[in-house]
Amino acid sequence: MDAEEEITKGQAEVWEHMFAFVDSMALKCAVELGIPDIINSHGHPVTLSEIINSLQTTTSSSSSPNIDYLTRVMRLLVRKRILSSHFHQETSQTLYDLTPSSKWLLRDSKFNLSPVISFFLHPSILEPWQYLGKCVEENGLAFEKAHGCEIWDLAVANPQFNQVFNDGMGCTAKMIAGEMLTEYKDGFSGISSLVDVGGGKGAMIAAIVEANPHIKGINFDLPHVLATAQEHPGVTHVTGDMFVEIPEADAVIMKWIMHDWSDENCVKILKNCYKAISKTKNGKVIIVDCVLQPDGNGLFDETGLTFDLLMMVIPGGKERTEVEWNDLLKSAGFPRYNLIQIPTIHSIIEAFPE
């Protein structure tokens, strides 16, 4: 490639990055309209007319869907491999079908990422990104600059946002629980009681207890979170603050908790975890979180770097490399750990007090 071609390629890459948000909004549009579900309900590739007809029967709007708009959205979704398409010669129509990506967007699938999309692309989550440069320039938390409060305070004050937040986190909890029960099933064998710190509505601990009925499950979170939580067999909901005290148990599990917080706050949480398992001979803390590989080429390594910025912008936390995790654990009194890879963006870190 000569110098002129490199310059032109650079220009093309800038345009692509500049409008990457359009891909996100097209994805959100597909989720809001339920397009993957519409295709799936037919049981075969569908035409635009069939999608339009399904939209007309499910929407409460008095106006008809715009077929030109839909055509253009579908074209981009196909280009981005969210959907697939092929031209049917006999009918002279384009048929649309699901891909491995859009199968993760089906509402009735076992692991559905649609609630996560609704959360991370919610206007309240998108607005703080406008303050990223300002935060680099003058410090501070982007979410606070955008909303005048932290994300946890907004969840308390805004029930609708709280619902979107909890649905998104509950969705990831089910997905991670599924992976853990496959890849880490032996890790629960010697545990008789397990507290899920920041467990939300209890989806993950419920799945773990269902698969391991010998475990007494404790779902631990803030009062406003548990206010709408359903009861789960074998699980007790306990309200409290992880910075003050964590209920005693044989083991503590934390999914996507540590990355929300600074190193200083993480050490406080881990020390409270240490106290919670201190009366158990073989106690441990199970951390389900990202382990950054900044130079890695794995499926989720680039997403990990994206999540690191997300944590900086929204709650003010960070993702960590294995070296950083090691330093953090040692600071809190956990000299030994195991790192277990699972087929998602998360890893499992077993931390031991001795």
mmCIF file of C-alpha atoms in Angstrom:
data_model
loop_
_atom_site.group_PDB
_atom_site.id
_atom_site.type_symbol
_atom_site.label_atom_id
_atom_site.label_comp_id
_atom_site.label_asym_id
_atom_site.label_seq_id
_atom_site.Cartn_x
_atom_site.Cartn_y
_atom_site.Cartn_z
ATOM 1 C CA MET A 1 0.000 0.000 0.000
ATOM 2 C CA ASP A 2 1.496 3.337 -1.045
ATOM 3 C CA ALA A 3 1.366 6.557 0.968
ATOM 4 C CA GLU A 4 -1.677 7.926 -0.836
ATOM 5 C CA GLU A 5 -3.635 4.701 -0.280
ATOM 6 C CA GLU A 6 -2.718 4.754 3.415
ATOM 7 C CA ILE A 7 -4.003 8.323 3.754
ATOM 8 C CA THR A 8 -7.259 7.390 2.030
ATOM 9 C CA LYS A 9 -7.637 4.292 4.243
ATOM 10 C CA GLY A 10 -7.081 6.507 7.284
ATOM 11 C CA GLN A 11 -9.874 8.809 6.174
ATOM 12 C CA ALA A 12 -12.223 5.845 5.694
ATOM 13 C CA GLU A 13 -11.406 4.570 9.190
ATOM 14 C CA VAL A 14 -12.152 7.970 10.739
ATOM 15 C CA TRP A 15 -15.576 8.027 9.061
ATOM 16 C CA GLU A 16 -16.247 4.479 10.269
ATOM 17 C CA HIS A 17 -15.359 5.320 13.873
ATOM 18 C CA MET A 18 -17.239 8.612 13.740
ATOM 19 C CA PHE A 19 -20.497 6.898 12.871
ATOM 20 C CA ALA A 20 -20.096 3.747 14.936
ATOM 21 C CA PHE A 21 -22.969 5.030 17.095
ATOM 22 C CA VAL A 22 -25.304 4.515 14.112
ATOM 23 C CA ASP A 23 -24.631 0.772 14.307
ATOM 24 C CA SER A 24 -25.665 0.862 17.979
ATOM 25 C CA MET A 25 -28.845 2.774 17.233
ATOM 26 C CA ALA A 26 -29.801 0.400 14.400
ATOM 27 C CA LEU A 27 -29.285 -2.488 16.814
ATOM 28 C CA LYS A 28 -31.443 -0.755 19.414
ATOM 29 C CA CYS A 29 -34.108 -0.140 16.765
ATOM 30 C CA ALA A 30 -34.171 -3.855 15.901
ATOM 31 C CA VAL A 31 -34.605 -4.736 19.583
ATOM 32 C CA GLU A 32 -37.326 -2.126 20.191
ATOM 33 C CA LEU A 33 -39.299 -3.282 17.159
ATOM 34 C CA GLY A 34 -38.738 -6.939 17.988
ATOM 35 C CA ILE A 35 -37.489 -7.713 14.494
ATOM 36 C CA PRO A 36 -35.496 -10.825 15.489
ATOM 37 C CA ASP A 37 -38.574 -12.157 17.307
ATOM 38 C CA ILE A 38 -40.757 -11.474 14.277
ATOM 39 C CA ILE A 39 -38.412 -13.431 12.013
ATOM 40 C CA ASN A 40 -38.124 -16.236 14.548
ATOM 41 C CA SER A 41 -41.921 -16.487 14.975
ATOM 42 C CA HIS A 42 -42.357 -17.265 11.276
ATOM 43 C CA GLY A 43 -39.916 -20.158 11.434
ATOM 44 C CA HIS A 44 -38.424 -19.248 8.061
ATOM 45 C CA PRO A 45 -36.797 -16.266 6.285
ATOM 46 C CA VAL A 46 -39.300 -13.426 5.855
ATOM 47 C CA THR A 47 -39.989 -10.559 3.505
ATOM 48 C CA LEU A 48 -40.221 -6.912 4.463
ATOM 49 C CA SER A 49 -43.987 -7.100 3.955
ATOM 50 C CA GLU A 50 -44.255 -9.895 6.500
ATOM 51 C CA ILE A 51 -42.249 -7.845 8.999
ATOM 52 C CA ILE A 52 -44.446 -4.798 8.340
ATOM 53 C CA ASN A 53 -47.618 -6.873 8.827
ATOM 54 C CA SER A 54 -46.317 -8.202 12.132
ATOM 55 C CA LEU A 55 -45.435 -4.689 13.283
ATOM 56 C CA GLN A 56 -48.939 -3.488 12.423
ATOM 57 C CA THR A 57 -50.508 -6.189 14.585
ATOM 58 C CA THR A 58 -48.257 -5.555 17.590
ATOM 59 C CA THR A 59 -48.040 -1.756 17.657
ATOM 60 C CA SER A 60 -50.624 0.545 19.220
ATOM 61 C CA SER A 61 -49.775 3.359 16.813
ATOM 62 C CA SER A 62 -52.511 4.589 14.489
ATOM 63 C CA SER A 63 -50.031 5.205 11.675
ATOM 64 C CA SER A 64 -48.535 2.529 9.430
ATOM 65 C CA PRO A 65 -44.848 1.509 9.645
ATOM 66 C CA ASN A 66 -42.595 3.237 7.115
ATOM 67 C CA ILE A 67 -41.380 0.530 4.735
ATOM 68 C CA ASP A 68 -38.675 2.785 3.246
ATOM 69 C CA TYR A 69 -37.186 3.475 6.673
ATOM 70 C CA LEU A 70 -37.337 -0.207 7.581
ATOM 71 C CA THR A 71 -35.648 -1.198 4.305
ATOM 72 C CA ARG A 72 -32.711 1.070 5.039
ATOM 73 C CA VAL A 73 -32.368 -0.048 8.662
ATOM 74 C CA MET A 74 -32.456 -3.694 7.562
ATOM 75 C CA ARG A 75 -29.795 -3.018 4.935
ATOM 76 C CA LEU A 76 -27.374 -1.776 7.585
ATOM 77 C CA LEU A 77 -28.217 -4.627 9.973
ATOM 78 C CA VAL A 78 -27.401 -7.095 7.207
ATOM 79 C CA ARG A 79 -24.151 -5.281 6.443
ATOM 80 C CA LYS A 80 -23.207 -5.563 10.122
ATOM 81 C CA ARG A 81 -24.154 -9.278 10.186
ATOM 82 C CA ILE A 82 -26.898 -8.778 12.779
ATOM 83 C CA LEU A 83 -29.263 -10.212 10.165
ATOM 84 C CA SER A 84 -28.748 -12.034 6.886
ATOM 85 C CA SER A 85 -30.536 -11.663 3.554
ATOM 86 C CA HIS A 86 -30.769 -13.316 0.170
ATOM 87 C CA PHE A 87 -32.699 -12.559 -2.991
ATOM 88 C CA HIS A 88 -35.386 -15.099 -3.869
ATOM 89 C CA GLN A 89 -35.424 -15.411 -7.647
ATOM 90 C CA GLU A 90 -38.912 -16.923 -8.016
ATOM 91 C CA THR A 91 -40.693 -14.187 -6.040
ATOM 92 C CA SER A 92 -38.178 -11.408 -6.821
ATOM 93 C CA GLN A 93 -38.134 -10.505 -3.123
ATOM 94 C CA THR A 94 -35.423 -10.185 -0.513
ATOM 95 C CA LEU A 95 -35.746 -12.594 2.399
ATOM 96 C CA TYR A 96 -34.318 -11.814 5.839
ATOM 97 C CA ASP A 97 -33.130 -14.350 8.391
ATOM 98 C CA LEU A 98 -31.407 -14.565 11.770
ATOM 99 C CA THR A 99 -27.661 -14.862 12.302
ATOM 100 C CA PRO A 100 -25.689 -16.144 15.328
ATOM 101 C CA SER A 101 -25.707 -12.522 16.552
ATOM 102 C CA SER A 102 -29.447 -11.913 16.341
ATOM 103 C CA LYS A 103 -30.189 -15.222 18.053
ATOM 104 C CA TRP A 104 -28.868 -13.498 21.206
ATOM 105 C CA LEU A 105 -31.707 -10.956 20.848
ATOM 106 C CA LEU A 106 -34.684 -13.324 21.043
ATOM 107 C CA ARG A 107 -36.956 -12.627 24.000
ATOM 108 C CA ASP A 108 -37.809 -16.294 24.578
ATOM 109 C CA SER A 109 -34.238 -17.564 24.274
ATOM 110 C CA LYS A 110 -32.399 -18.866 27.314
ATOM 111 C CA PHE A 111 -29.813 -16.093 27.142
ATOM 112 C CA ASN A 112 -31.259 -12.873 25.778
ATOM 113 C CA LEU A 113 -29.069 -9.758 25.590
ATOM 114 C CA SER A 114 -31.884 -7.393 24.590
ATOM 115 C CA PRO A 115 -32.311 -5.991 28.145
ATOM 116 C CA VAL A 116 -28.574 -5.200 28.235
ATOM 117 C CA ILE A 117 -28.893 -3.297 24.961
ATOM 118 C CA SER A 118 -31.862 -1.360 26.335
ATOM 119 C CA PHE A 119 -29.792 -0.421 29.391
ATOM 120 C CA PHE A 120 -26.455 0.504 27.844
ATOM 121 C CA LEU A 121 -28.149 2.430 25.026
ATOM 122 C CA HIS A 122 -30.621 4.174 27.352
ATOM 123 C CA PRO A 123 -30.503 7.993 26.972
ATOM 124 C CA SER A 124 -29.406 8.364 30.604
ATOM 125 C CA ILE A 125 -26.409 6.124 29.912
ATOM 126 C CA LEU A 126 -25.522 7.711 26.578
ATOM 127 C CA GLU A 127 -25.550 11.329 27.776
ATOM 128 C CA PRO A 128 -22.490 11.055 30.090
ATOM 129 C CA TRP A 129 -20.300 10.100 27.117
ATOM 130 C CA GLN A 130 -20.584 13.719 25.973
ATOM 131 C CA TYR A 131 -18.452 14.645 29.004
ATOM 132 C CA LEU A 132 -15.575 12.208 28.406
ATOM 133 C CA GLY A 133 -13.192 14.894 27.128
ATOM 134 C CA LYS A 134 -14.150 17.202 29.974
ATOM 135 C CA CYS A 135 -13.337 14.500 32.523
ATOM 136 C CA VAL A 136 -9.912 13.915 30.985
ATOM 137 C CA GLU A 137 -9.302 17.660 31.054
ATOM 138 C CA GLU A 138 -10.497 18.475 34.567
ATOM 139 C CA ASN A 139 -11.171 15.139 36.350
ATOM 140 C CA GLY A 140 -14.555 14.251 37.837
ATOM 141 C CA LEU A 141 -17.186 11.659 36.956
ATOM 142 C CA ALA A 142 -18.943 11.957 33.596
ATOM 143 C CA PHE A 143 -22.238 10.573 34.903
ATOM 144 C CA GLU A 144 -22.322 13.191 37.653
ATOM 145 C CA LYS A 145 -21.534 15.961 35.183
ATOM 146 C CA ALA A 146 -24.450 14.826 33.023
ATOM 147 C CA HIS A 147 -27.031 14.124 35.729
ATOM 148 C CA GLY A 148 -25.832 15.862 38.884
ATOM 149 C CA CYS A 149 -25.766 12.563 40.783
ATOM 150 C CA GLU A 150 -24.270 9.067 40.685
ATOM 151 C CA ILE A 151 -25.971 6.248 38.791
ATOM 152 C CA TRP A 152 -27.096 4.593 42.036
ATOM 153 C CA ASP A 153 -28.862 7.811 43.118
ATOM 154 C CA LEU A 154 -30.615 8.087 39.756
ATOM 155 C CA ALA A 155 -31.828 4.499 40.116
ATOM 156 C CA VAL A 156 -33.344 5.358 43.507
ATOM 157 C CA ALA A 157 -35.020 8.510 42.201
ATOM 158 C CA ASN A 158 -36.238 7.148 38.864
ATOM 159 C CA PRO A 159 -38.233 3.877 39.034
ATOM 160 C CA GLN A 160 -38.306 3.518 35.229
ATOM 161 C CA PHE A 161 -34.535 3.777 34.974
ATOM 162 C CA ASN A 162 -34.158 1.475 37.971
ATOM 163 C CA GLN A 163 -36.266 -1.126 36.154
ATOM 164 C CA VAL A 164 -34.166 -0.870 32.970
ATOM 165 C CA PHE A 165 -30.997 -1.088 35.071
ATOM 166 C CA ASN A 166 -32.149 -4.153 37.020
ATOM 167 C CA ASP A 167 -33.468 -5.904 33.902
ATOM 168 C CA GLY A 168 -30.139 -5.389 32.179
ATOM 169 C CA MET A 169 -28.125 -6.693 35.102
ATOM 170 C CA GLY A 170 -30.546 -9.582 35.627
ATOM 171 C CA CYS A 171 -30.077 -10.559 32.007
ATOM 172 C CA THR A 172 -26.293 -10.767 32.358
ATOM 173 C CA ALA A 173 -26.700 -12.636 35.650
ATOM 174 C CA LYS A 174 -28.676 -15.410 33.950
ATOM 175 C CA MET A 175 -26.145 -15.648 31.144
ATOM 176 C CA ILE A 176 -23.164 -15.783 33.498
ATOM 177 C CA ALA A 177 -24.886 -18.267 35.790
ATOM 178 C CA GLY A 178 -25.402 -20.547 32.809
ATOM 179 C CA GLU A 179 -21.722 -20.388 31.879
ATOM 180 C CA MET A 180 -20.618 -20.863 35.496
ATOM 181 C CA LEU A 181 -22.803 -23.910 36.016
ATOM 182 C CA THR A 182 -21.098 -25.487 33.030
ATOM 183 C CA GLU A 183 -17.509 -24.310 33.424
ATOM 184 C CA TYR A 184 -17.333 -23.983 37.237
ATOM 185 C CA LYS A 185 -19.835 -26.536 38.531
ATOM 186 C CA ASP A 186 -17.279 -28.238 40.785
ATOM 187 C CA GLY A 187 -16.514 -24.889 42.411
ATOM 188 C CA PHE A 188 -19.827 -25.008 44.285
ATOM 189 C CA SER A 189 -19.505 -28.574 45.592
ATOM 190 C CA GLY A 190 -17.970 -27.746 48.975
ATOM 191 C CA ILE A 191 -20.146 -24.733 49.743
ATOM 192 C CA SER A 192 -23.146 -24.920 52.077
ATOM 193 C CA SER A 193 -23.928 -21.177 52.113
ATOM 194 C CA LEU A 194 -23.268 -18.556 49.449
ATOM 195 C CA VAL A 195 -23.940 -14.819 49.540
ATOM 196 C CA ASP A 196 -24.305 -12.966 46.242
ATOM 197 C CA VAL A 197 -23.091 -9.416 46.943
ATOM 198 C CA GLY A 198 -24.893 -6.907 44.749
ATOM 199 C CA GLY A 199 -27.033 -9.730 43.438
ATOM 200 C CA GLY A 200 -29.826 -7.517 42.101
ATOM 201 C CA LYS A 201 -33.133 -9.338 41.888
ATOM 202 C CA GLY A 202 -31.470 -12.666 42.600
ATOM 203 C CA ALA A 203 -31.345 -14.260 39.149
ATOM 204 C CA MET A 204 -27.798 -15.583 39.460
ATOM 205 C CA ILE A 205 -27.945 -16.934 43.000
ATOM 206 C CA ALA A 206 -31.327 -18.531 42.203
ATOM 207 C CA ALA A 207 -29.829 -20.375 39.227
ATOM 208 C CA ILE A 208 -26.846 -21.518 41.299
ATOM 209 C CA VAL A 209 -29.055 -22.775 44.155
ATOM 210 C CA GLU A 210 -31.422 -24.523 41.741
ATOM 211 C CA ALA A 211 -28.473 -26.478 40.331
ATOM 212 C CA ASN A 212 -26.943 -26.957 43.791
ATOM 213 C CA PRO A 213 -29.838 -27.430 46.242
ATOM 214 C CA HIS A 214 -27.394 -28.136 49.078
ATOM 215 C CA ILE A 215 -26.474 -24.430 49.052
ATOM 216 C CA LYS A 216 -28.287 -21.873 51.200
ATOM 217 C CA GLY A 217 -28.421 -18.777 48.996
ATOM 218 C CA ILE A 218 -28.328 -15.207 50.262
ATOM 219 C CA ASN A 219 -29.087 -12.417 47.818
ATOM 220 C CA PHE A 220 -27.569 -9.226 49.236
ATOM 221 C CA ASP A 221 -28.283 -5.771 47.831
ATOM 222 C CA LEU A 222 -29.570 -2.301 48.601
ATOM 223 C CA PRO A 223 -33.192 -1.851 49.762
ATOM 224 C CA HIS A 224 -34.446 -0.107 46.591
ATOM 225 C CA VAL A 225 -33.074 -2.978 44.469
ATOM 226 C CA LEU A 226 -34.671 -5.741 46.516
ATOM 227 C CA ALA A 227 -37.959 -3.855 46.798
ATOM 228 C CA THR A 228 -39.116 -5.370 43.491
ATOM 229 C CA ALA A 229 -37.274 -8.711 43.743
ATOM 230 C CA GLN A 230 -39.296 -11.928 43.475
ATOM 231 C CA GLU A 231 -38.907 -14.802 45.901
ATOM 232 C CA HIS A 232 -36.715 -17.699 44.777
ATOM 233 C CA PRO A 233 -36.668 -21.200 46.329
ATOM 234 C CA GLY A 234 -33.683 -21.633 48.623
ATOM 235 C CA VAL A 235 -32.748 -17.952 48.465
ATOM 236 C CA THR A 236 -33.130 -15.322 51.178
ATOM 237 C CA HIS A 237 -33.089 -11.622 50.272
ATOM 238 C CA VAL A 238 -31.044 -9.528 52.697
ATOM 239 C CA THR A 239 -30.735 -5.756 52.452
ATOM 240 C CA GLY A 240 -27.581 -3.933 53.443
ATOM 241 C CA ASP A 241 -24.487 -2.044 52.361
ATOM 242 C CA MET A 242 -21.405 -3.981 51.238
ATOM 243 C CA PHE A 243 -19.190 -1.123 52.443
ATOM 244 C CA VAL A 244 -20.495 -1.648 55.995
ATOM 245 C CA GLU A 245 -20.971 -5.390 56.424
ATOM 246 C CA ILE A 246 -21.579 -8.507 54.331
ATOM 247 C CA PRO A 247 -23.612 -11.475 55.691
ATOM 248 C CA GLU A 248 -21.581 -14.442 56.902
ATOM 249 C CA ALA A 249 -21.343 -17.441 54.557
ATOM 250 C CA ASP A 250 -18.981 -20.166 53.377
ATOM 251 C CA ALA A 251 -18.338 -18.193 50.208
ATOM 252 C CA VAL A 252 -19.061 -14.845 48.618
ATOM 253 C CA ILE A 253 -19.769 -14.323 44.941
ATOM 254 C CA MET A 254 -19.673 -10.955 43.148
ATOM 255 C CA LYS A 255 -20.601 -10.542 39.498
ATOM 256 C CA TRP A 256 -19.752 -7.239 37.805
ATOM 257 C CA ILE A 257 -19.361 -5.506 41.164
ATOM 258 C CA MET A 258 -15.663 -4.775 41.540
ATOM 259 C CA HIS A 259 -15.305 -3.030 38.197
ATOM 260 C CA ASP A 260 -17.760 -0.360 39.366
ATOM 261 C CA TRP A 261 -15.350 0.904 42.012
ATOM 262 C CA SER A 262 -11.920 2.430 42.583
ATOM 263 C CA ASP A 263 -9.079 0.315 43.985
ATOM 264 C CA GLU A 264 -9.579 1.892 47.418
ATOM 265 C CA ASN A 265 -13.268 1.007 47.510
ATOM 266 C CA CYS A 266 -12.594 -2.489 46.155
ATOM 267 C CA VAL A 267 -10.186 -3.145 49.004
ATOM 268 C CA LYS A 268 -12.925 -2.091 51.460
ATOM 269 C CA ILE A 269 -15.396 -4.489 49.844
ATOM 270 C CA LEU A 270 -12.875 -7.341 49.782
ATOM 271 C CA LYS A 271 -11.973 -6.826 53.431
ATOM 272 C CA ASN A 272 -15.671 -7.112 54.303
ATOM 273 C CA CYS A 273 -15.794 -10.287 52.196
ATOM 274 C CA TYR A 274 -12.831 -11.559 54.218
ATOM 275 C CA LYS A 275 -14.754 -10.975 57.443
ATOM 276 C CA ALA A 276 -17.870 -12.659 56.012
ATOM 277 C CA ILE A 277 -16.019 -15.928 55.322
ATOM 278 C CA SER A 278 -13.600 -15.750 58.267
ATOM 279 C CA LYS A 279 -15.462 -18.381 60.313
ATOM 280 C CA THR A 280 -15.292 -20.941 57.507
ATOM 281 C CA LYS A 281 -12.305 -23.254 57.205
ATOM 282 C CA ASN A 282 -12.150 -23.273 53.398
ATOM 283 C CA GLY A 283 -13.857 -19.981 52.641
ATOM 284 C CA LYS A 284 -13.377 -18.210 49.346
ATOM 285 C CA VAL A 285 -14.507 -15.235 47.325
ATOM 286 C CA ILE A 286 -15.687 -15.857 43.762
ATOM 287 C CA ILE A 287 -15.248 -12.788 41.578
ATOM 288 C CA VAL A 288 -16.902 -12.812 38.160
ATOM 289 C CA ASP A 289 -15.442 -9.916 36.230
ATOM 290 C CA CYS A 290 -13.342 -8.927 33.250
ATOM 291 C CA VAL A 291 -9.597 -9.612 33.197
ATOM 292 C CA LEU A 292 -8.119 -7.208 30.672
ATOM 293 C CA GLN A 293 -5.782 -8.403 27.947
ATOM 294 C CA PRO A 294 -4.847 -5.038 26.370
ATOM 295 C CA ASP A 295 -2.723 -6.655 23.643
ATOM 296 C CA GLY A 296 -4.795 -9.821 23.319
ATOM 297 C CA ASN A 297 -6.549 -11.086 20.217
ATOM 298 C CA GLY A 298 -9.300 -13.042 21.944
ATOM 299 C CA LEU A 299 -12.972 -12.739 21.029
ATOM 300 C CA PHE A 300 -13.742 -10.395 23.934
ATOM 301 C CA ASP A 301 -10.415 -8.584 24.425
ATOM 302 C CA GLU A 302 -11.435 -5.455 22.487
ATOM 303 C CA THR A 303 -14.802 -5.373 24.248
ATOM 304 C CA GLY A 304 -12.909 -5.467 27.547
ATOM 305 C CA LEU A 305 -11.145 -2.213 26.670
ATOM 306 C CA THR A 306 -14.498 -0.690 25.737
ATOM 307 C CA PHE A 307 -15.933 -1.765 29.080
ATOM 308 C CA ASP A 308 -12.991 -0.123 30.829
ATOM 309 C CA LEU A 309 -14.022 3.257 29.380
ATOM 310 C CA LEU A 310 -17.662 2.484 30.162
ATOM 311 C CA MET A 311 -16.741 1.962 33.808
ATOM 312 C CA MET A 312 -14.798 5.226 33.809
ATOM 313 C CA VAL A 313 -17.719 7.178 32.366
ATOM 314 C CA ILE A 314 -20.663 5.654 34.255
ATOM 315 C CA PRO A 315 -19.823 4.506 37.814
ATOM 316 C CA GLY A 316 -16.214 5.760 37.942
ATOM 317 C CA GLY A 317 -14.653 2.296 38.167
ATOM 318 C CA LYS A 318 -12.252 0.355 35.945
ATOM 319 C CA GLU A 319 -11.505 -3.000 34.383
ATOM 320 C CA ARG A 320 -8.257 -4.638 35.531
ATOM 321 C CA THR A 321 -5.433 -6.763 34.169
ATOM 322 C CA GLU A 322 -4.390 -9.916 36.000
ATOM 323 C CA VAL A 323 -1.472 -8.021 37.556
ATOM 324 C CA GLU A 324 -3.871 -5.375 38.873
ATOM 325 C CA TRP A 325 -6.215 -8.037 40.244
ATOM 326 C CA ASN A 326 -3.307 -9.708 42.010
ATOM 327 C CA ASP A 327 -2.250 -6.433 43.644
ATOM 328 C CA LEU A 328 -5.828 -5.680 44.706
ATOM 329 C CA LEU A 329 -6.398 -9.110 46.250
ATOM 330 C CA LYS A 330 -3.116 -9.050 48.164
ATOM 331 C CA SER A 331 -3.963 -5.603 49.557
ATOM 332 C CA ALA A 332 -7.196 -7.011 50.986
ATOM 333 C CA GLY A 333 -5.611 -10.116 52.540
ATOM 334 C CA PHE A 334 -6.048 -12.659 49.745
ATOM 335 C CA PRO A 335 -2.565 -13.980 48.891
ATOM 336 C CA ARG A 336 -3.733 -16.770 46.582
ATOM 337 C CA TYR A 337 -6.127 -16.955 43.642
ATOM 338 C CA ASN A 338 -7.149 -19.089 40.672
ATOM 339 C CA LEU A 339 -8.070 -17.591 37.315
ATOM 340 C CA ILE A 340 -10.655 -19.552 35.326
ATOM 341 C CA GLN A 341 -11.575 -18.561 31.777
ATOM 342 C CA ILE A 342 -15.191 -18.955 30.622
ATOM 343 C CA PRO A 343 -16.564 -18.347 27.099
ATOM 344 C CA THR A 344 -17.756 -14.772 27.623
ATOM 345 C CA ILE A 345 -16.276 -11.369 28.458
ATOM 346 C CA HIS A 346 -16.043 -12.369 32.125
ATOM 347 C CA SER A 347 -13.550 -14.572 33.890
ATOM 348 C CA ILE A 348 -13.831 -16.259 37.290
ATOM 349 C CA ILE A 349 -11.313 -15.348 39.960
ATOM 350 C CA GLU A 350 -11.305 -17.578 43.039
ATOM 351 C CA ALA A 351 -9.647 -15.676 45.902
ATOM 352 C CA PHE A 352 -8.485 -17.462 49.058
ATOM 353 C CA PRO A 353 -7.612 -15.892 52.423
ATOM 354 C CA GLU A 354 -4.709 -18.305 52.972
#
